[in-house]
mmCIF file with all atom_site columns, C-alpha atoms in Angstrom:
data_model
loop_
_atom_site.group_PDB
_atom_site.id
_atom_site.type_symbol
_atom_site.label_atom_id
_atom_site.label_alt_id
_atom_site.label_comp_id
_atom_site.label_asym_id
_atom_site.label_entity_id
_atom_site.label_seq_id
_atom_site.pdbx_PDB_ins_code
_atom_site.Cartn_x
_atom_site.Cartn_y
_atom_site.Cartn_z
_atom_site.occupancy
_atom_site.B_iso_or_equiv
_atom_site.pdbx_formal_charge
_atom_site.auth_seq_id
_atom_site.auth_comp_id
_atom_site.auth_asym_id
_atom_site.auth_atom_id
_atom_site.pdbx_PDB_model_num
ATOM 1  C CA . MET A 1 1  ? 0.019   -0.042 0.061   1.00 84.00 ? 1  MET A CA 1
ATOM 2  C CA . LYS A 1 2  ? 1.082   3.633  -0.798  1.00 87.00 ? 2  LYS A CA 1
ATOM 3  C CA . LEU A 1 3  ? -0.032  6.723  0.592   1.00 89.00 ? 3  LEU A CA 1
ATOM 4  C CA . VAL A 1 4  ? 0.290   9.587  -2.232  1.00 90.00 ? 4  VAL A CA 1
ATOM 5  C CA . THR A 1 5  ? 0.384   13.207 -0.720  1.00 93.00 ? 5  THR A CA 1
ATOM 6  C CA . ALA A 1 6  ? 0.646   15.792 -3.621  1.00 94.00 ? 6  ALA A CA 1
ATOM 7  C CA . ILE A 1 7  ? 0.715   19.619 -2.984  1.00 92.00 ? 7  ILE A CA 1
ATOM 8  C CA . ILE A 1 8  ? -0.555  21.579 -5.824  1.00 92.00 ? 8  ILE A CA 1
ATOM 9  C CA . LYS A 1 9  ? -1.691  24.770 -6.946  1.00 90.00 ? 9  LYS A CA 1
ATOM 10 C CA . PRO A 1 10 ? -5.328  25.311 -5.648  1.00 89.00 ? 10 PRO A CA 1
ATOM 11 C CA . PHE A 1 11 ? -7.009  26.026 -9.276  1.00 91.00 ? 11 PHE A CA 1
ATOM 12 C CA . LYS A 1 12 ? -5.375  22.811 -10.505 1.00 93.00 ? 12 LYS A CA 1
ATOM 13 C CA . LEU A 1 13 ? -7.454  20.660 -8.226  1.00 92.00 ? 13 LEU A CA 1
ATOM 14 C CA . ASP A 1 14 ? -10.547 20.009 -10.508 1.00 92.00 ? 14 ASP A CA 1
ATOM 15 C CA . ASP A 1 15 ? -7.749  19.022 -13.364 1.00 94.00 ? 15 ASP A CA 1
ATOM 16 C CA . VAL A 1 16 ? -5.917  16.553 -11.047 1.00 93.00 ? 16 VAL A CA 1
ATOM 17 C CA . ARG A 1 17 ? -9.419  15.214 -9.734  1.00 93.00 ? 17 ARG A CA 1
ATOM 18 C CA . ALA A 1 18 ? -10.556 14.492 -13.300 1.00 93.00 ? 18 ALA A CA 1
ATOM 19 C CA . ALA A 1 19 ? -7.137  13.001 -14.091 1.00 93.00 ? 19 ALA A CA 1
ATOM 20 C CA . LEU A 1 20 ? -7.561  10.645 -11.040 1.00 92.00 ? 20 LEU A CA 1
ATOM 21 C CA . SER A 1 21 ? -11.388 9.724  -11.968 1.00 93.00 ? 21 SER A CA 1
ATOM 22 C CA . GLU A 1 22 ? -9.938  8.883  -15.391 1.00 93.00 ? 22 GLU A CA 1
ATOM 23 C CA . ILE A 1 23 ? -7.889  5.992  -13.835 1.00 90.00 ? 23 ILE A CA 1
ATOM 24 C CA . GLY A 1 24 ? -10.518 4.554  -11.506 1.00 90.00 ? 24 GLY A CA 1
ATOM 25 C CA . ILE A 1 25 ? -9.405  6.654  -8.613  1.00 87.00 ? 25 ILE A CA 1
ATOM 26 C CA . SER A 1 26 ? -12.924 7.463  -6.659  1.00 82.00 ? 26 SER A CA 1
ATOM 27 C CA . GLY A 1 27 ? -11.470 9.084  -3.330  1.00 86.00 ? 27 GLY A CA 1
ATOM 28 C CA . MET A 1 28 ? -9.207  11.823 -1.802  1.00 90.00 ? 28 MET A CA 1
ATOM 29 C CA . THR A 1 29 ? -8.690  13.837 1.108   1.00 92.00 ? 29 THR A CA 1
ATOM 30 C CA . VAL A 1 30 ? -8.000  17.649 0.268   1.00 92.00 ? 30 VAL A CA 1
ATOM 31 C CA . THR A 1 31 ? -6.830  19.681 2.879   1.00 90.00 ? 31 THR A CA 1
ATOM 32 C CA . GLU A 1 32 ? -5.877  23.773 2.548   1.00 85.00 ? 32 GLU A CA 1
ATOM 33 C CA . VAL A 1 33 ? -2.656  24.711 3.774   1.00 78.00 ? 33 VAL A CA 1
ATOM 34 C CA . LYS A 1 34 ? -0.530  27.458 4.035   1.00 76.00 ? 34 LYS A CA 1
ATOM 35 C CA . GLY A 1 35 ? 3.113   27.487 3.280   1.00 73.00 ? 35 GLY A CA 1
ATOM 36 C CA . PHE A 1 36 ? 5.957   28.713 1.259   1.00 70.00 ? 36 PHE A CA 1
ATOM 37 C CA . GLY A 1 37 ? 8.911   27.289 -0.440  1.00 68.00 ? 37 GLY A CA 1
ATOM 38 C CA . ARG A 1 38 ? 11.432  28.582 -2.858  1.00 66.00 ? 38 ARG A CA 1
ATOM 39 C CA . GLN A 1 39 ? 8.864   31.372 -4.159  1.00 58.00 ? 39 GLN A CA 1
ATOM 40 C CA . ARG A 1 40 ? 8.220   32.498 -0.646  1.00 54.00 ? 40 ARG A CA 1
ATOM 41 C CA . GLY A 1 41 ? 4.580   33.338 0.499   1.00 47.00 ? 41 GLY A CA 1
ATOM 42 C CA . HIS A 1 42 ? 2.731   31.357 -1.744  1.00 43.00 ? 42 HIS A CA 1
ATOM 43 C CA . THR A 1 43 ? -0.642  29.638 -0.730  1.00 47.00 ? 43 THR A CA 1
ATOM 44 C CA . GLU A 1 44 ? -0.991  25.690 -1.796  1.00 46.00 ? 44 GLU A CA 1
ATOM 45 C CA . LEU A 1 45 ? -3.542  22.997 -1.429  1.00 49.00 ? 45 LEU A CA 1
ATOM 46 C CA . TYR A 1 46 ? -2.552  19.884 0.202   1.00 49.00 ? 46 TYR A CA 1
ATOM 47 C CA . ARG A 1 47 ? -3.963  16.482 -1.514  1.00 59.00 ? 47 ARG A CA 1
ATOM 48 C CA . GLY A 1 48 ? -3.794  13.307 0.478   1.00 60.00 ? 48 GLY A CA 1
ATOM 49 C CA . ALA A 1 49 ? -5.045  9.799  -0.635  1.00 54.00 ? 49 ALA A CA 1
ATOM 50 C CA . GLU A 1 50 ? -4.231  6.293  -0.481  1.00 50.00 ? 50 GLU A CA 1
ATOM 51 C CA . TYR A 1 51 ? -3.530  4.234  -3.417  1.00 41.00 ? 51 TYR A CA 1
ATOM 52 C CA . VAL A 1 52 ? -2.118  1.189  -4.486  1.00 45.00 ? 52 VAL A CA 1
ATOM 53 C CA . VAL A 1 53 ? -1.562  2.256  -8.060  1.00 43.00 ? 53 VAL A CA 1
ATOM 54 C CA . ASP A 1 54 ? 2.055   3.011  -9.261  1.00 48.00 ? 54 ASP A CA 1
ATOM 55 C CA . PHE A 1 55 ? 1.114   5.570  -11.821 1.00 60.00 ? 55 PHE A CA 1
ATOM 56 C CA . VAL A 1 56 ? -0.899  8.005  -9.775  1.00 75.00 ? 56 VAL A CA 1
ATOM 57 C CA . PRO A 1 57 ? 1.927   10.397 -9.456  1.00 79.00 ? 57 PRO A CA 1
ATOM 58 C CA . LYS A 1 58 ? 2.659   10.874 -13.218 1.00 84.00 ? 58 LYS A CA 1
ATOM 59 C CA . THR A 1 59 ? -1.138  11.337 -13.634 1.00 88.00 ? 59 THR A CA 1
ATOM 60 C CA . ILE A 1 60 ? -0.779  14.147 -11.141 1.00 91.00 ? 60 ILE A CA 1
ATOM 61 C CA . ILE A 1 61 ? 2.197   15.637 -12.681 1.00 91.00 ? 61 ILE A CA 1
ATOM 62 C CA . SER A 1 62 ? 0.551   15.643 -15.905 1.00 91.00 ? 62 SER A CA 1
ATOM 63 C CA . ALA A 1 63 ? -2.882  17.438 -14.479 1.00 93.00 ? 63 ALA A CA 1
ATOM 64 C CA . ALA A 1 64 ? -1.058  19.837 -11.969 1.00 93.00 ? 64 ALA A CA 1
ATOM 65 C CA . LYS A 1 65 ? 1.887   21.005 -14.040 1.00 93.00 ? 65 LYS A CA 1
ATOM 66 C CA . THR A 1 66 ? 2.020   24.647 -15.083 1.00 92.00 ? 66 THR A CA 1
ATOM 67 C CA . GLY A 1 67 ? 5.835   24.876 -15.657 1.00 92.00 ? 67 GLY A CA 1
ATOM 68 C CA . LYS A 1 68 ? 5.962   27.611 -12.941 1.00 89.00 ? 68 LYS A CA 1
ATOM 69 C CA . VAL A 1 69 ? 7.697   28.085 -9.658  1.00 86.00 ? 69 VAL A CA 1
ATOM 70 C CA . GLY A 1 70 ? 5.408   26.473 -7.049  1.00 85.00 ? 70 GLY A CA 1
ATOM 71 C CA . ASP A 1 71 ? 3.814   23.861 -9.039  1.00 89.00 ? 71 ASP A CA 1
ATOM 72 C CA . GLY A 1 72 ? 4.203   21.556 -5.849  1.00 90.00 ? 72 GLY A CA 1
ATOM 73 C CA . LYS A 1 73 ? 5.521   18.484 -4.798  1.00 91.00 ? 73 LYS A CA 1
ATOM 74 C CA . ILE A 1 74 ? 4.337   14.657 -4.665  1.00 92.00 ? 74 ILE A CA 1
ATOM 75 C CA . PHE A 1 75 ? 5.458   12.214 -1.920  1.00 93.00 ? 75 PHE A CA 1
ATOM 76 C CA . VAL A 1 76 ? 4.862   8.593  -2.297  1.00 91.00 ? 76 VAL A CA 1
ATOM 77 C CA . THR A 1 77 ? 4.971   6.847  1.194   1.00 93.00 ? 77 THR A CA 1
ATOM 78 C CA . SER A 1 78 ? 4.894   3.010  2.263   1.00 92.00 ? 78 SER A CA 1
ATOM 79 C CA . ILE A 1 79 ? 1.911   2.234  4.539   1.00 92.00 ? 79 ILE A CA 1
ATOM 80 C CA . GLU A 1 80 ? 2.548   -0.332 6.721   1.00 94.00 ? 80 GLU A CA 1
ATOM 81 C CA . ARG A 1 81 ? -1.216  -0.864 8.389   1.00 95.00 ? 81 ARG A CA 1
ATOM 82 C CA . VAL A 1 82 ? -4.484  0.715  7.739   1.00 94.00 ? 82 VAL A CA 1
ATOM 83 C CA . ILE A 1 83 ? -7.430  -0.006 10.269  1.00 96.00 ? 83 ILE A CA 1
ATOM 84 C CA . ARG A 1 84 ? -11.031 1.207  9.441   1.00 95.00 ? 84 ARG A CA 1
ATOM 85 C CA . ILE A 1 85 ? -12.276 2.328  12.965  1.00 96.00 ? 85 ILE A CA 1
ATOM 86 C CA . ARG A 1 86 ? -15.964 1.425  12.042  1.00 96.00 ? 86 ARG A CA 1
ATOM 87 C CA . THR A 1 87 ? -15.626 -2.282 11.110  1.00 97.00 ? 87 THR A CA 1
ATOM 88 C CA . SER A 1 88 ? -11.888 -2.801 12.728  1.00 96.00 ? 88 SER A CA 1
ATOM 89 C CA . GLU A 1 89 ? -10.951 -4.114 8.896   1.00 96.00 ? 89 GLU A CA 1
ATOM 90 C CA . MET A 1 90 ? -7.217  -3.990 8.476   1.00 96.00 ? 90 MET A CA 1
ATOM 91 C CA . ASP A 1 91 ? -5.004  -3.406 5.376   1.00 93.00 ? 91 ASP A CA 1
ATOM 92 C CA . GLU A 1 92 ? -6.317  -4.069 1.782   1.00 89.00 ? 92 GLU A CA 1
ATOM 93 C CA . ALA A 1 93 ? -9.621  -4.813 3.496   1.00 93.00 ? 93 ALA A CA 1
ATOM 94 C CA . ALA A 1 94 ? -10.063 -1.279 5.036   1.00 90.00 ? 94 ALA A CA 1
ATOM 95 C CA . ILE A 1 95 ? -9.295  0.559  1.839   1.00 82.00 ? 95 ILE A CA 1
#
């Protein structure tokens, strides 16, 4: 299992959501965050979602890229365990 966290520009959310939907991904968690990187003082959106599909980062890059400073970053993290609180299902069954 993988956790894909993508920090992208706010106006690219609909493009990323549409691109993920096209490859069969039906869920994501969206959180607004503020921060700065090299460009200083820029507001970005945080996208967090758990996916097993390996080509999600490439899909996100295609949908979110503007070619300008502040396009964002994608982090792919291995997940050791997932537990659905309501049913106590674990790992793949909890997704």
